[in-house]
Short mmCIF file of C-alpha atoms in Angstrom, two decimals:
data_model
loop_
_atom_site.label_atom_id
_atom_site.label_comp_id
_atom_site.label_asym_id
_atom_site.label_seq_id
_atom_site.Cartn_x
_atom_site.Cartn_y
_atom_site.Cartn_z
CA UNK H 1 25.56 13.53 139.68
CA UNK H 2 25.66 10.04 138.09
CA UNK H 3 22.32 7.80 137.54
CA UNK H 4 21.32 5.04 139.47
CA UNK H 5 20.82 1.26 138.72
CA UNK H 6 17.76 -0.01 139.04
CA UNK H 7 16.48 -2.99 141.56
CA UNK H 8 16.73 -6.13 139.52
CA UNK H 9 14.34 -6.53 137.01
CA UNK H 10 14.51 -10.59 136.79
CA UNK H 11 14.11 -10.50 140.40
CA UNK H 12 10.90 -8.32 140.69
CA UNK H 13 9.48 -10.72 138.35
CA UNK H 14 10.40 -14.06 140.09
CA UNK H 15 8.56 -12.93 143.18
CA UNK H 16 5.93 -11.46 141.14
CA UNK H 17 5.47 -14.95 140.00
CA UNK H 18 5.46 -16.06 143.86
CA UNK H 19 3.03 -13.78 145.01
CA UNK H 20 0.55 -14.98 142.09
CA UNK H 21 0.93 -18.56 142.87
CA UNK H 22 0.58 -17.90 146.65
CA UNK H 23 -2.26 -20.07 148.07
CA UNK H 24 -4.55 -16.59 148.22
CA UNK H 25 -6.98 -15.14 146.28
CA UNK H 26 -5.66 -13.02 143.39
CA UNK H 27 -4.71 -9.50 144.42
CA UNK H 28 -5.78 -10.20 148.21
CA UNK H 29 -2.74 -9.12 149.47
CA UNK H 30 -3.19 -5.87 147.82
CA UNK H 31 -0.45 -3.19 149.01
CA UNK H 32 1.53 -5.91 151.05
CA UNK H 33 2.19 -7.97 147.88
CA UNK H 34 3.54 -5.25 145.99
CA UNK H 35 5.49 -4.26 148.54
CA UNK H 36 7.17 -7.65 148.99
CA UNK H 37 7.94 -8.05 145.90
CA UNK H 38 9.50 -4.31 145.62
CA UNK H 39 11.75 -5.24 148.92
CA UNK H 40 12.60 -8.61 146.91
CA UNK H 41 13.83 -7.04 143.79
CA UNK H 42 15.72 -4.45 146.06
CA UNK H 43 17.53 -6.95 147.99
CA UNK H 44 18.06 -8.89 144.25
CA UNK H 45 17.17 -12.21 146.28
CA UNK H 46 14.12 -14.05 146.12
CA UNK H 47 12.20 -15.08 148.55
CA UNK H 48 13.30 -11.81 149.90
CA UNK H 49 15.41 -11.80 153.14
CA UNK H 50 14.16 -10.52 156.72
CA UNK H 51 14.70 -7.26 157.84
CA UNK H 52 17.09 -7.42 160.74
CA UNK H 53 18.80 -3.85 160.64
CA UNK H 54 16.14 -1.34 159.77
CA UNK H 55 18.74 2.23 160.93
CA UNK H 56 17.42 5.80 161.20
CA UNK H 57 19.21 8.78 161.10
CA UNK H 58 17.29 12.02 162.06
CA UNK H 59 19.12 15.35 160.53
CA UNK H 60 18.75 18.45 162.90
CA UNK H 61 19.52 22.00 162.38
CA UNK H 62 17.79 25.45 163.09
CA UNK H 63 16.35 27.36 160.21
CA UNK H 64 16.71 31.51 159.84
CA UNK H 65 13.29 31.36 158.74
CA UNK H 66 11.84 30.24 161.85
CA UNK H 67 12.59 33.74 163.69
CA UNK H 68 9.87 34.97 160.97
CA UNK H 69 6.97 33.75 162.11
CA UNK H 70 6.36 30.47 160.31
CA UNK H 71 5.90 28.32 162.98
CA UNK H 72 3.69 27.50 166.06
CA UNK H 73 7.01 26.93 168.50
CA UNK H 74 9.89 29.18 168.86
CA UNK H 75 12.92 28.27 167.28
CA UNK H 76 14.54 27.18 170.56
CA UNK H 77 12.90 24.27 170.53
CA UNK H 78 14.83 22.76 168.22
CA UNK H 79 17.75 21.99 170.81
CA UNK H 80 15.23 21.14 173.26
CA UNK H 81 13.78 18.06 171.39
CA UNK H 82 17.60 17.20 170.15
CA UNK H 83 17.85 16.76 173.89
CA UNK H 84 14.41 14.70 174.37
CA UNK H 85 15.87 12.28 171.01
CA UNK H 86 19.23 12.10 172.74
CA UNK H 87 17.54 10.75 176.05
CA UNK H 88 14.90 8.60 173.91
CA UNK H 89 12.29 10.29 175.25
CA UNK H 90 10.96 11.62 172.02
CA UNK H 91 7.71 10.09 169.84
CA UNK H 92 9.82 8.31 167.13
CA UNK H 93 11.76 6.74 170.22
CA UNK H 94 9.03 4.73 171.50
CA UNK H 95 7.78 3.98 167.69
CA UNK H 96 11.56 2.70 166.81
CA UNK H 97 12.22 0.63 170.49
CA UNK H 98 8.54 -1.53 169.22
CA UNK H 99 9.83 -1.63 165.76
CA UNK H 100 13.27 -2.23 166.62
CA UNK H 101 14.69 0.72 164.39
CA UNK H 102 18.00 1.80 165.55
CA UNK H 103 18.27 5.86 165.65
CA UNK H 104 20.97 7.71 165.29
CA UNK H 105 20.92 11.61 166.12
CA UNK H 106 23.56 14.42 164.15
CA UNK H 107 23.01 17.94 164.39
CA UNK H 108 23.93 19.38 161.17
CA UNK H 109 22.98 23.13 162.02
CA UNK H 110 21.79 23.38 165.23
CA UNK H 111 21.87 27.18 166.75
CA UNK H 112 22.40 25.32 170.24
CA UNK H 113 25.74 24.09 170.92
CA UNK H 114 24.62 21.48 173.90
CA UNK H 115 27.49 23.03 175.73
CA UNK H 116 25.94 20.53 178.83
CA UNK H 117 26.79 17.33 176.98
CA UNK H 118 30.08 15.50 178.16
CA UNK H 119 32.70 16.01 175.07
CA UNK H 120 32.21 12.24 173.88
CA UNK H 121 28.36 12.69 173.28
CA UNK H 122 28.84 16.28 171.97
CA UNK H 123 31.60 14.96 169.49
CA UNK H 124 29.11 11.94 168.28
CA UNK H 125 26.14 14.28 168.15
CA UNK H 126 28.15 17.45 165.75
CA UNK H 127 30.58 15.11 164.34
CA UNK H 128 29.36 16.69 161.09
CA UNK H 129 28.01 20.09 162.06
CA UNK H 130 28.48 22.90 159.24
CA UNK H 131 26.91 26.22 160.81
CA UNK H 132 24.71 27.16 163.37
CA UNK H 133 21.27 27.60 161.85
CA UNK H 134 20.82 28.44 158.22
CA UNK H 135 20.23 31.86 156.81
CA UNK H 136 16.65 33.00 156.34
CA UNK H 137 15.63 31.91 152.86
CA UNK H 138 13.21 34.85 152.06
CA UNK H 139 16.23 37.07 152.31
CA UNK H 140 19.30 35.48 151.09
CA UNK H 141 20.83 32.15 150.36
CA UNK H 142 20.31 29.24 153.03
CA UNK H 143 23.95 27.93 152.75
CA UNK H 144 27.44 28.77 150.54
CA UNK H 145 28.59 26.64 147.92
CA UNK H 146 30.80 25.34 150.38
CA UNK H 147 28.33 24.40 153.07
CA UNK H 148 26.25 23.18 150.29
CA UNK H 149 29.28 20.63 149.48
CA UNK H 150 30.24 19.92 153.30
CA UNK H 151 26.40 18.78 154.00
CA UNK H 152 26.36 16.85 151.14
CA UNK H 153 29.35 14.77 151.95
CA UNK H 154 27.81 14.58 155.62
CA UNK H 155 24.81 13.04 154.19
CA UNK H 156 26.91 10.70 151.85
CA UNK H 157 29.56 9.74 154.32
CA UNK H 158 26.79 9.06 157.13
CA UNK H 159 24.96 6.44 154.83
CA UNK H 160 28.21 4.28 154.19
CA UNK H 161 28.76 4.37 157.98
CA UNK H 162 25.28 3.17 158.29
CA UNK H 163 25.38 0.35 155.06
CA UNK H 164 28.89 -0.46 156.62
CA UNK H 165 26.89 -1.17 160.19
CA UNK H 166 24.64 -3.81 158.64
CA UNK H 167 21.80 -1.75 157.58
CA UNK H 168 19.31 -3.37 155.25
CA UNK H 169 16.77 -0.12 155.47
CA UNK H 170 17.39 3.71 155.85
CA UNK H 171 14.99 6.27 157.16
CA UNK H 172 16.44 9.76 157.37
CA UNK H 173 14.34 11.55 159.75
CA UNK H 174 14.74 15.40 160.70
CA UNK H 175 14.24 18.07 163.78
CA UNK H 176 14.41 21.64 163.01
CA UNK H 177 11.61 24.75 164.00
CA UNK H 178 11.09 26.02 160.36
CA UNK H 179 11.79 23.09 158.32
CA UNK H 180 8.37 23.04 156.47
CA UNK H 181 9.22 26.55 155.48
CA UNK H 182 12.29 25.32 153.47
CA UNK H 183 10.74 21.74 152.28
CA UNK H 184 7.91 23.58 151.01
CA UNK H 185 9.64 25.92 148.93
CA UNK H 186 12.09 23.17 147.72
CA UNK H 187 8.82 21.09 146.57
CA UNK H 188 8.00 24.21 144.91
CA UNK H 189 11.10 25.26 143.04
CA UNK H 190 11.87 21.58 141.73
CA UNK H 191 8.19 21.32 140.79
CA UNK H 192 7.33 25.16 139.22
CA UNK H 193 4.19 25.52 141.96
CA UNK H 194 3.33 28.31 143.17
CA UNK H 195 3.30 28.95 147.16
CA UNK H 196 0.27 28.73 147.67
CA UNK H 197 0.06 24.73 146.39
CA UNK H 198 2.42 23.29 148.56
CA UNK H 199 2.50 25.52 151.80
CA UNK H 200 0.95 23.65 154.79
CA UNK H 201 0.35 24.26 158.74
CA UNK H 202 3.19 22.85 159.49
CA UNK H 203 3.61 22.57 163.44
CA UNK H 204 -0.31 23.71 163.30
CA UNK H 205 -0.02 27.79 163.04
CA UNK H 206 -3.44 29.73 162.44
CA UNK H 207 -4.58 30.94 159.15
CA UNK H 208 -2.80 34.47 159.63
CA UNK H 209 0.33 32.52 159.82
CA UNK H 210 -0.26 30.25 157.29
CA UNK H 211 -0.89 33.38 154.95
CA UNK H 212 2.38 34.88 156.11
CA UNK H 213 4.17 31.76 155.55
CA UNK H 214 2.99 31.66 152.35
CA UNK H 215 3.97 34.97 151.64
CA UNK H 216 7.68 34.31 153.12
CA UNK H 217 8.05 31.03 150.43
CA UNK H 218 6.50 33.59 147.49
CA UNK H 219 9.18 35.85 148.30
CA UNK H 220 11.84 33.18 148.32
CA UNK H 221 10.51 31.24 145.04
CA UNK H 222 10.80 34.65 143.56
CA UNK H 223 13.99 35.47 144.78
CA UNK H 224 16.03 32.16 143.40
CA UNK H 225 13.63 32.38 140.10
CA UNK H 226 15.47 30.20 137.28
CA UNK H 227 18.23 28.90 139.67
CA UNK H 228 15.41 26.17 141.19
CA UNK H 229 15.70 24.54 137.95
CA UNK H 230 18.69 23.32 139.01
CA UNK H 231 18.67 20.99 142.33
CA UNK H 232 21.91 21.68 143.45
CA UNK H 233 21.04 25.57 143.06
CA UNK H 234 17.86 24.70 144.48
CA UNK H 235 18.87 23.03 147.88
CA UNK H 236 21.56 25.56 148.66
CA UNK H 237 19.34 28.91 148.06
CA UNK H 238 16.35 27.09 149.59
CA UNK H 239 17.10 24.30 151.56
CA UNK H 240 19.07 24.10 154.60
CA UNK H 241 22.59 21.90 156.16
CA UNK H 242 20.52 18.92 156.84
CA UNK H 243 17.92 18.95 154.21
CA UNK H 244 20.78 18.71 152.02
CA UNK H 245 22.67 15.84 154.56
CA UNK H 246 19.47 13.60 154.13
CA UNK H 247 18.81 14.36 150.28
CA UNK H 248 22.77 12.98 149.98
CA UNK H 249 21.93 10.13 152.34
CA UNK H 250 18.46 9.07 150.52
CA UNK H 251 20.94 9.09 147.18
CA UNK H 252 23.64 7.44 148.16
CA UNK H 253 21.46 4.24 149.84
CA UNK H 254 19.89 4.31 146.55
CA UNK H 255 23.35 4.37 144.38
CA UNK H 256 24.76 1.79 147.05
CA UNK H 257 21.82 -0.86 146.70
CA UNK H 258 19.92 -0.30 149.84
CA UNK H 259 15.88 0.37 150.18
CA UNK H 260 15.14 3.80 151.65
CA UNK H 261 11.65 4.28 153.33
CA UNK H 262 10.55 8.03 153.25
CA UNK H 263 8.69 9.74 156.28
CA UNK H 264 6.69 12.42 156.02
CA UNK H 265 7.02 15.67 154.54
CA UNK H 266 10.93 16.38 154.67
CA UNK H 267 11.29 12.71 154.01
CA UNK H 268 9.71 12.99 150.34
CA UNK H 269 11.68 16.51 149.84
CA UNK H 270 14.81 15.16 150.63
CA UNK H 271 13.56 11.63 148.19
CA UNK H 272 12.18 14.22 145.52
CA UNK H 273 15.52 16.27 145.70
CA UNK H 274 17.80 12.92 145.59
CA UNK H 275 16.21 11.77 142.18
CA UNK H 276 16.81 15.00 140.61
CA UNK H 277 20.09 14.79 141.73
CA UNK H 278 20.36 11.57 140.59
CA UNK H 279 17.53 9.97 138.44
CA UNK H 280 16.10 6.68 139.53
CA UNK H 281 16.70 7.01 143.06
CA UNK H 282 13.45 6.76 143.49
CA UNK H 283 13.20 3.44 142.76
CA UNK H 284 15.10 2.89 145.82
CA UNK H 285 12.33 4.22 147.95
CA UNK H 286 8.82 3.43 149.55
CA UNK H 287 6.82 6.36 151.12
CA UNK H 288 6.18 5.53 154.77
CA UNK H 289 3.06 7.80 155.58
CA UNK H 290 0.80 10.80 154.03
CA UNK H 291 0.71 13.84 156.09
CA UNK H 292 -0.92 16.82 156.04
CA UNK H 293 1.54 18.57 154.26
CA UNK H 294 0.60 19.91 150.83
CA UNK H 295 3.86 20.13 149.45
CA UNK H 296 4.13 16.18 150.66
CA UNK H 297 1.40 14.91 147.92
CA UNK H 298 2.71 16.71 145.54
CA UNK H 299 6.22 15.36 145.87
CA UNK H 300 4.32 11.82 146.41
CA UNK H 301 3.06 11.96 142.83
CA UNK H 302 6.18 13.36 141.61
CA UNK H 303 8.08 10.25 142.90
CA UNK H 304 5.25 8.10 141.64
CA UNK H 305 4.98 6.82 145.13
CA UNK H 306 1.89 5.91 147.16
CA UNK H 307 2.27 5.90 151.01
CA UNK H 308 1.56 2.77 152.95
CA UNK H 309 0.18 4.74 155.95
CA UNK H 310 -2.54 7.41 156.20
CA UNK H 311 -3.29 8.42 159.49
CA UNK H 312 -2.71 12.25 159.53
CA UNK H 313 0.28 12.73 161.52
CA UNK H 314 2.61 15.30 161.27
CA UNK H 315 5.08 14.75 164.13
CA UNK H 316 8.26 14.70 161.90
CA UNK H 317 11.30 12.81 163.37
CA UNK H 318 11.06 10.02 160.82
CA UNK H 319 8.12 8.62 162.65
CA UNK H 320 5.47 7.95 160.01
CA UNK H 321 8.45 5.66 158.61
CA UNK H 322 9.14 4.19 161.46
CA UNK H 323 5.17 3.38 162.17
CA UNK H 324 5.66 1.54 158.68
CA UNK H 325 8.14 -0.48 159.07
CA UNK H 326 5.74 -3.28 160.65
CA UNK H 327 4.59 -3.45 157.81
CA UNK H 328 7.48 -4.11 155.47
CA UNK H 329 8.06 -7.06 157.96
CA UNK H 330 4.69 -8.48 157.13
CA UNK H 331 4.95 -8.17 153.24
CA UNK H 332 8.31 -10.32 153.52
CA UNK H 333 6.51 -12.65 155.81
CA UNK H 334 4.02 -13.31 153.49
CA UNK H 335 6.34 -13.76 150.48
CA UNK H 336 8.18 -16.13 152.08
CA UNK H 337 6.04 -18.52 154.18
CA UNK H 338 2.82 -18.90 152.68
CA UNK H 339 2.09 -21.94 151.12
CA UNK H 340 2.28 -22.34 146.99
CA UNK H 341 -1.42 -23.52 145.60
CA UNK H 342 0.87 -26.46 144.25
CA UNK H 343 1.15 -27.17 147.72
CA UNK H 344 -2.28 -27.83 148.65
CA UNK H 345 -2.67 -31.20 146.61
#
């Protein structure tokens, strides 16, 4: 995978410049200022430019895993909330309609088929589907080399359609029973941490589960050994169809020029993943929200990334982003419109 070029240096410091001679106290702005100028020196214009197409795209797909109880829900209800996203019904579909986010759904490796759905909405929503579910990670492989190489050209291709629509922020988002199984054990392979560091609740199981998921990602981490060295290695034996999709999608906004603002948990997995894959992605990103997730501070400081939001939640879908995005509108704001101090005669 090729490296990444960098948001413009002589742009970061014109608005850094800006922000100081804003007619505010020094540093009063705190997180907001660095934040504007970060969007500034992404978009390589300064005063930076309004956000007017802020697109998510939320990855779904079952995980073999999730028959193993892992998780609070069974792993039917996967389909059930691709259906509740489809009809936006679902928590990050009132959070996008207020922060006028469009959302796009794809199901990558859903078990379901959505046999119900009229061909044209079936056809938009598996456009890019590469198996139904993904194997069970403790026991084998998640995905072939081949599926590993279909999902990633998912991901890529689905991130030019969205650049190509106008979008001036990406937010991958995700919906699969089992997926903090797979992101935990990724964190854990790309970082050399044991289980027991990054494995979380998840969908909120009780401690004997969360012992037994820990022992599941042991017996994977042990399984791949060396081979997580290797991201690529890494994302196939542990990850899953659309973990890999939305690691490709996070990398290619980021080798395209576009801002990418991580959600939660699979969010930072899929960010951590895309700068191995291809350093200085991460320079692309901002990290929407903390959650509870271990394995989600620990790719934080990996990424060298701070979160704008901490308010516990752990609903997935690419809502903690979306919750964020508010405040990325602000930061410009601010960069923009406040008066200079040479202003104030």
């Amino acid at each position: 995978m090729t490296g990444i070029t960098a948001p413009s240096a002589t742009v970061h410091e014109q608005a850094t410049r800006r922000l100081a001679a804003l007619a505010t106290p020094p540093g009063a702005l705190g997180r907001l200022g660095e934040i504007a100028v970060w969007i500034s020196a992404a978009q390589g214009t300064m005063p930076p430019r309004p956000l007017t197409n802020v697109r998510l795209v939320i990855f779904a797909g079952d995980h073999g895993v999730a028959r193993h109880g892992v998780s609070a829900f069974p792993p039917e209800i996967t389909g059930a909330m691709v259906r509740v996203l489809l009809g936006g019904r679902a928590g990050v579909s009132a959070l996008a309609r207020t922060a006028g986010v469009h959302v796009r759904v794809l199901d990558l490796a859903c078990a379901d088929e959505f046999a119900e759905l009229g061909a044209d909405a079936r056809d938009r929503l598996q456009q890019f589907k590469v198996r139904r579910g993904s194997a069970p990670i403790h026991l084998t492989d998640a995905l072939t080399e081949e599926e590993f190489q279909a999902s990633y050209r998912a991901g890529e291709t689905v991130a030019l359609e969205e650049i190509e629509a106008g979008a001036d922020l990406l937010i991958s988002g995700d919906m699969g029973i089992g997926n903090t199984t797979a992101a935990a054990a990724l964190v854990g392979a790309v970082l050399g941490l044991p289980a027991a560091a990054v494995v979380g609740r998840g969908t909120g199981v009780d401690d004997a589960a969360l012992a037994h998921k820990t022992e599941l990602v042991d017996q994977a981490l042990a399984r791949v050994g060396a081979r997580s060295a290797d991201p690529v290695e890494a994302l196939t034996a542990l990850g899953s169809a659309d973990l890999v999709a939305a690691s490709a999608f996070l990398l290619t906004a980021a080798r395209s020029g576009v801002p990418a603002l991580l959600d939660g948990l699979m969010g930072v997995t899929c960010g951590l993943l895309a700068d191995r894959l291809a350093p200085g992605s991460a320079a692309w990103f901002v990290a929407g929200h903390r959650s509870p997730e271990p394995a989600q501070t620990r790719g934080l400081e990996a990424l060298g990334l701070s979160p704008l939001l901490e308010l516990d939640m752990r609903l997935g879908e690419g809502s903690g982003a979306v919750a964020a995005v508010p405040l990325l509108h602000s930061a410009i704001a601010l960069l923009r419109d406040v008066a200079l101090l040479e202003d104030l005669g």
